Short mmCIF file of N, CA, C and O in Angstrom, two decimals:
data_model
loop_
_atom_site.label_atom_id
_atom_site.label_comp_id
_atom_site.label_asym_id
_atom_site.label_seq_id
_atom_site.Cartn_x
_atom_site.Cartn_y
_atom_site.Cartn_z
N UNK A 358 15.51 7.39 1.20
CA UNK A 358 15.08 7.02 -0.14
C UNK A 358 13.82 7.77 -0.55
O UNK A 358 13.64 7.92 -1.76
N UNK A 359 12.72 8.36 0.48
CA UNK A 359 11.42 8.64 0.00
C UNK A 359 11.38 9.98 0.56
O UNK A 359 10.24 10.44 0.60
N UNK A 360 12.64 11.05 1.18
CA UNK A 360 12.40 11.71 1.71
C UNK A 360 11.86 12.51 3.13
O UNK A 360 11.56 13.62 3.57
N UNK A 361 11.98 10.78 3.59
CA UNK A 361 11.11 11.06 5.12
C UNK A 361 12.25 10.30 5.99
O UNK A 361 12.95 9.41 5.49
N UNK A 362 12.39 10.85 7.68
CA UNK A 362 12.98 10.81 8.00
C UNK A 362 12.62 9.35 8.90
O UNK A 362 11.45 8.98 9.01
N UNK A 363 13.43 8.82 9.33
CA UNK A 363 13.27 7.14 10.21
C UNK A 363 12.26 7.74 11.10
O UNK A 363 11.21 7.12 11.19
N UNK A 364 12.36 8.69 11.69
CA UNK A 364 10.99 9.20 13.25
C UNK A 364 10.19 9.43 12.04
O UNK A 364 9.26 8.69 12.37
N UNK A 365 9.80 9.92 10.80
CA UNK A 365 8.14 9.68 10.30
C UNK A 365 7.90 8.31 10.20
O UNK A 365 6.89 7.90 10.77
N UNK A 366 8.81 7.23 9.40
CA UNK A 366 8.35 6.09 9.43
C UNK A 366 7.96 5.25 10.69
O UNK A 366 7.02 4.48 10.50
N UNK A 367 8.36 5.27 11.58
CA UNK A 367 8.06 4.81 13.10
C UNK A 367 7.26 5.45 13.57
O UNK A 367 6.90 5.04 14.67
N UNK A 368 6.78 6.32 13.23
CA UNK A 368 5.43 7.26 13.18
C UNK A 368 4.22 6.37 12.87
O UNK A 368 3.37 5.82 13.58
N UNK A 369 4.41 6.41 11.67
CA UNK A 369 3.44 5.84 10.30
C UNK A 369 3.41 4.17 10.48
O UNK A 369 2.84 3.40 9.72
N UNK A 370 4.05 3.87 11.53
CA UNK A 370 3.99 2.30 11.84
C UNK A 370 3.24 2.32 12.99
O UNK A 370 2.36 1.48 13.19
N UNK A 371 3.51 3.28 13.82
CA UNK A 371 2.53 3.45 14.96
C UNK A 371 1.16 3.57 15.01
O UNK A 371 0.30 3.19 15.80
N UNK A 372 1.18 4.09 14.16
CA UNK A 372 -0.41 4.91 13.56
C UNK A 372 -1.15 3.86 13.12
O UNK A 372 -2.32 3.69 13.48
N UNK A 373 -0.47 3.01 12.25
CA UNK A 373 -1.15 2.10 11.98
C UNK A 373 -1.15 0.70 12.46
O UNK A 373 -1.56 -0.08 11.61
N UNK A 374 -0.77 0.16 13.62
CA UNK A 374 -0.55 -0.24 14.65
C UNK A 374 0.37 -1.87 14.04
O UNK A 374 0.11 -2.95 14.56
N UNK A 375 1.37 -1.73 12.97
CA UNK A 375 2.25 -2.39 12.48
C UNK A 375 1.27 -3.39 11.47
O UNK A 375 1.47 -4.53 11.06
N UNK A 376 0.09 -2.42 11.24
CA UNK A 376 -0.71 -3.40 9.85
C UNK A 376 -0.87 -2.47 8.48
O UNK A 376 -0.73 -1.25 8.44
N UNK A 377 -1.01 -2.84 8.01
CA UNK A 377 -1.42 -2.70 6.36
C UNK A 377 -2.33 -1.88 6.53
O UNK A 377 -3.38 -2.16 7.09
N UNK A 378 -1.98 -0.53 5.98
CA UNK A 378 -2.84 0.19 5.06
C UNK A 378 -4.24 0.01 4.51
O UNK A 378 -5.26 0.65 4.78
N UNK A 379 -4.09 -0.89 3.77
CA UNK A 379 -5.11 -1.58 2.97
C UNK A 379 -6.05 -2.62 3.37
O UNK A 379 -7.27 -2.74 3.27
N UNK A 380 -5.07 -3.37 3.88
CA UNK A 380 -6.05 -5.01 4.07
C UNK A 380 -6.30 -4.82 5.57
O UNK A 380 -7.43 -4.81 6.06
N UNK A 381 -5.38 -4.70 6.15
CA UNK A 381 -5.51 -4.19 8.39
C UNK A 381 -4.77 -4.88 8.59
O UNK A 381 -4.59 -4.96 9.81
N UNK A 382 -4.08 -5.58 7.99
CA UNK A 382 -3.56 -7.42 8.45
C UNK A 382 -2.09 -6.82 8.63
O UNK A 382 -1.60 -5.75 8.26
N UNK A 383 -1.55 -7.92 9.37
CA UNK A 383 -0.18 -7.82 9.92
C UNK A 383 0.87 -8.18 8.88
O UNK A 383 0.79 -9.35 8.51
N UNK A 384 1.53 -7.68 8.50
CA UNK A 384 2.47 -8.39 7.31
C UNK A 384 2.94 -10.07 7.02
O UNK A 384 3.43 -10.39 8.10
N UNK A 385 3.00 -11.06 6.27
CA UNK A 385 2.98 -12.20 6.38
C UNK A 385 3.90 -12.93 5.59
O UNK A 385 3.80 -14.04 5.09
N UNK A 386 5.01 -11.94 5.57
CA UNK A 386 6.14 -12.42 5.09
C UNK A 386 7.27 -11.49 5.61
O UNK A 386 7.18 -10.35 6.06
N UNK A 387 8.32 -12.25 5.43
CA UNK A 387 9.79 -11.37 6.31
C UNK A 387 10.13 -10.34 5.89
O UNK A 387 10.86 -9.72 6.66
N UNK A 388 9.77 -9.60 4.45
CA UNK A 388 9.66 -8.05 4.67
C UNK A 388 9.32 -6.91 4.82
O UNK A 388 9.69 -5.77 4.52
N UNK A 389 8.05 -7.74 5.66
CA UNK A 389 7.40 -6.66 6.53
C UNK A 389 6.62 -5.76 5.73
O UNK A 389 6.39 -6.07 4.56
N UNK A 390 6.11 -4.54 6.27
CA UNK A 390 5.64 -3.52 5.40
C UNK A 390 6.00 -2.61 4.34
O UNK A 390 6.43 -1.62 4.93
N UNK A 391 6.02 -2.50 3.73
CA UNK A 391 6.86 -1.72 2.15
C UNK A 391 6.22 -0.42 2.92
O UNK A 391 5.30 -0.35 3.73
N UNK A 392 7.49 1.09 2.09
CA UNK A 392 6.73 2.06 2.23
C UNK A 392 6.17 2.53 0.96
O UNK A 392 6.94 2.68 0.01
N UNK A 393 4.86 2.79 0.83
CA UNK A 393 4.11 3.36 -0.52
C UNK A 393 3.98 4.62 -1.09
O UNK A 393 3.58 5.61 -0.49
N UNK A 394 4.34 4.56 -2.36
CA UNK A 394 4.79 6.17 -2.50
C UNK A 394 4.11 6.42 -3.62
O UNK A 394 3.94 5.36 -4.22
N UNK A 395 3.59 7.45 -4.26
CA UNK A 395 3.10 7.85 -5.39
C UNK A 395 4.07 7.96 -6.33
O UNK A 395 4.86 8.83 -5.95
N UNK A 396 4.39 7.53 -7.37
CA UNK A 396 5.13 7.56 -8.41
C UNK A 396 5.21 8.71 -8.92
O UNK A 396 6.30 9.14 -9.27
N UNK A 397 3.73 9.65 -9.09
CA UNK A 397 4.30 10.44 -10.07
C UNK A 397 4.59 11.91 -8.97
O UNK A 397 5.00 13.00 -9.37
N UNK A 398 4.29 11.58 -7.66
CA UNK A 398 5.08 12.69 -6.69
C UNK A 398 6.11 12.54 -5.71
O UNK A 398 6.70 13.37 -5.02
N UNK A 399 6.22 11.11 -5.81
CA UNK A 399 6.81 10.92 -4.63
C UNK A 399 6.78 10.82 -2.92
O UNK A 399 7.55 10.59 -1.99
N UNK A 400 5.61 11.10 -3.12
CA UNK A 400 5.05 11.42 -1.58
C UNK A 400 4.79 9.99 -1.13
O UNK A 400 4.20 9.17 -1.83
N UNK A 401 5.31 9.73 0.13
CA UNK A 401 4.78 8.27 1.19
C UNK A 401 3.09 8.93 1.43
O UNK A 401 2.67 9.99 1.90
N UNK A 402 2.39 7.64 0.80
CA UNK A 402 0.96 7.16 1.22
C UNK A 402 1.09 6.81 2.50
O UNK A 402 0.70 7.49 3.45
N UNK A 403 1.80 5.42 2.58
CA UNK A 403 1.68 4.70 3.99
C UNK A 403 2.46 3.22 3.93
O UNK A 403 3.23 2.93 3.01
N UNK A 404 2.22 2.51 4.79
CA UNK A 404 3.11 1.24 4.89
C UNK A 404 2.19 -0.01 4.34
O UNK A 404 1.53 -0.42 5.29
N UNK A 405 1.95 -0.68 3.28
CA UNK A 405 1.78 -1.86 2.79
C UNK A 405 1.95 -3.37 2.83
O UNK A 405 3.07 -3.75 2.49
N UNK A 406 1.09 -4.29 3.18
CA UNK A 406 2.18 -5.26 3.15
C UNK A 406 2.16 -5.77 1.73
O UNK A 406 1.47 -5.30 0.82
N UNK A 407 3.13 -6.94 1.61
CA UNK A 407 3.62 -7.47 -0.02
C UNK A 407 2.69 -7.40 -1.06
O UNK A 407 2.86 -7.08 -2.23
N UNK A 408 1.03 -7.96 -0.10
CA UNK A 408 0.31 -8.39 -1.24
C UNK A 408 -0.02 -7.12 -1.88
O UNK A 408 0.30 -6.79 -3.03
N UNK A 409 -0.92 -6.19 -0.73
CA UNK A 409 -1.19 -5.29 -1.57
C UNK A 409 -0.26 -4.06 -2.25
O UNK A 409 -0.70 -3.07 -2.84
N UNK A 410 0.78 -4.30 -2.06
CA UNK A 410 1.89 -3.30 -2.88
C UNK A 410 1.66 -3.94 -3.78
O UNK A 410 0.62 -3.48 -4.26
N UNK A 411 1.99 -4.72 -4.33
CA UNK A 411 2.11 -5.73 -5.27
C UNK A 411 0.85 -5.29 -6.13
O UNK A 411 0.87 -5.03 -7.33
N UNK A 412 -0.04 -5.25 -5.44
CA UNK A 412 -2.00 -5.18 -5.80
C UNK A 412 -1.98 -4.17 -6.77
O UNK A 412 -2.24 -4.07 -7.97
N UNK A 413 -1.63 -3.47 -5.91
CA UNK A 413 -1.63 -1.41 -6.24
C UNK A 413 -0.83 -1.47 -7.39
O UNK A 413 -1.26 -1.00 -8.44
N UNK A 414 0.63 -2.14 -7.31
CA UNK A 414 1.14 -1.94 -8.65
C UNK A 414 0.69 -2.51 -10.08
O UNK A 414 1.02 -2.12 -11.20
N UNK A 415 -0.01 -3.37 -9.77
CA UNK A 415 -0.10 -4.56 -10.52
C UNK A 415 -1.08 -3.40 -11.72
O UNK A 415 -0.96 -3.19 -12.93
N UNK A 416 -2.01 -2.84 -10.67
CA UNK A 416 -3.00 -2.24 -11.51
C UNK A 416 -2.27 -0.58 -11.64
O UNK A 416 -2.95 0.34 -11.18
N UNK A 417 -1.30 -0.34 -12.08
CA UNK A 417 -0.65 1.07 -12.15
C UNK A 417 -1.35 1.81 -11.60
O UNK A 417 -2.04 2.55 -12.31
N UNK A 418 -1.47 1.91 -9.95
CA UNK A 418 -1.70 2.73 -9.44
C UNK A 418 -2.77 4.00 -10.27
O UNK A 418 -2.59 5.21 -10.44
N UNK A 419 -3.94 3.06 -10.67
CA UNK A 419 -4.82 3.57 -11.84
C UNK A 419 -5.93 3.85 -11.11
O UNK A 419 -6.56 2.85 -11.43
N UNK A 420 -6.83 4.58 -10.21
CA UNK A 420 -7.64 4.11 -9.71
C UNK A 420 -8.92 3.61 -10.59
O UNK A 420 -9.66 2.77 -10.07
N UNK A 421 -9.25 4.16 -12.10
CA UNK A 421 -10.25 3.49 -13.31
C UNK A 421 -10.25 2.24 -13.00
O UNK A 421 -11.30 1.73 -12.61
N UNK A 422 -8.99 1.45 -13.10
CA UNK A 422 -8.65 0.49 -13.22
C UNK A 422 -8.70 -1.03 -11.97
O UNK A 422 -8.57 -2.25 -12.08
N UNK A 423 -8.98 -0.02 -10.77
CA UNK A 423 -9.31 -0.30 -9.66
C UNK A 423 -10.79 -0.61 -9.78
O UNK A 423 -11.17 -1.78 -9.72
N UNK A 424 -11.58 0.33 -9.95
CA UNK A 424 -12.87 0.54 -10.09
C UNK A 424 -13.38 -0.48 -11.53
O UNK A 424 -14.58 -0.69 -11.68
N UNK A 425 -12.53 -0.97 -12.35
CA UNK A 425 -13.03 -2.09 -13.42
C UNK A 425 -12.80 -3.33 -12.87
O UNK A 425 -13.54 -4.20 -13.31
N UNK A 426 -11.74 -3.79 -11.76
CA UNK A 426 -11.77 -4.66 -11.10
C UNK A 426 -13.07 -4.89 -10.22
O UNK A 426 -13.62 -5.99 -10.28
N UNK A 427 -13.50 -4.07 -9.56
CA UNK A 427 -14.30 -3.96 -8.71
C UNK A 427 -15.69 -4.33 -9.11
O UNK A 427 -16.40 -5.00 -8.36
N UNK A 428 -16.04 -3.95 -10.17
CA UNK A 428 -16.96 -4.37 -11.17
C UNK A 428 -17.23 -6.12 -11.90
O UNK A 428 -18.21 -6.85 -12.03
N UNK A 429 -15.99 -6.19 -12.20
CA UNK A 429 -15.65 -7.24 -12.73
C UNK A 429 -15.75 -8.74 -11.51
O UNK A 429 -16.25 -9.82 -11.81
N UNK A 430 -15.13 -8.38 -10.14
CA UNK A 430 -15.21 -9.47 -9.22
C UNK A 430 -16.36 -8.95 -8.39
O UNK A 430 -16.39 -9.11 -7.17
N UNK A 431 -17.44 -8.22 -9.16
CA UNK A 431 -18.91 -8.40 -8.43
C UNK A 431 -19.34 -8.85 -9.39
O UNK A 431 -20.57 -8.78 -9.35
N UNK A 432 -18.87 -9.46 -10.59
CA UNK A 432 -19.78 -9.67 -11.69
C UNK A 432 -20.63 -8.92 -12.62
O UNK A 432 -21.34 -9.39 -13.50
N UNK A 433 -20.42 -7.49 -12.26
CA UNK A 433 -21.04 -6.76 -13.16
C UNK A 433 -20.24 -6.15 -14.81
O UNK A 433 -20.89 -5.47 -15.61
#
């Protein structure tokens, strides 16, 4: 589906020792790690779990938009 073959993904699970990308945490629901891809290239980032796929999309993979959050839940 993303262009990469099952030995990169079992790779990329290794590497990251079956946690999240993002948070470190172990996935906490039954489907496990998503693989994360850049939309507008297609390229696998890395393995996600729900929340923060979810996170990343939520905010269109914007990083501005990241950075106004960031602001916003420090209160500034």
């Amino acid at each position: 589906k993303y262009g990469v073959s099952k030995e990169f993904l079992i790779d990329l699970y290794e590497q990251q020792q079956g946690k999240c990308a993002i948070c470190g945490e172990e996935p906490r629901t039954e489907r496990g790690l998503h693989v994360d891809h850049c939309h507008a290239t297609g390229a696998v980032r890395g393995l996600l779990c729900h929340g923060c796929n979810v996170g990343i999309g939520s905010l269109r993979e914007d990083p501005k938009l990241f950075t106004k959050a960031i602001f916003y839940l420090k209160g500034r």
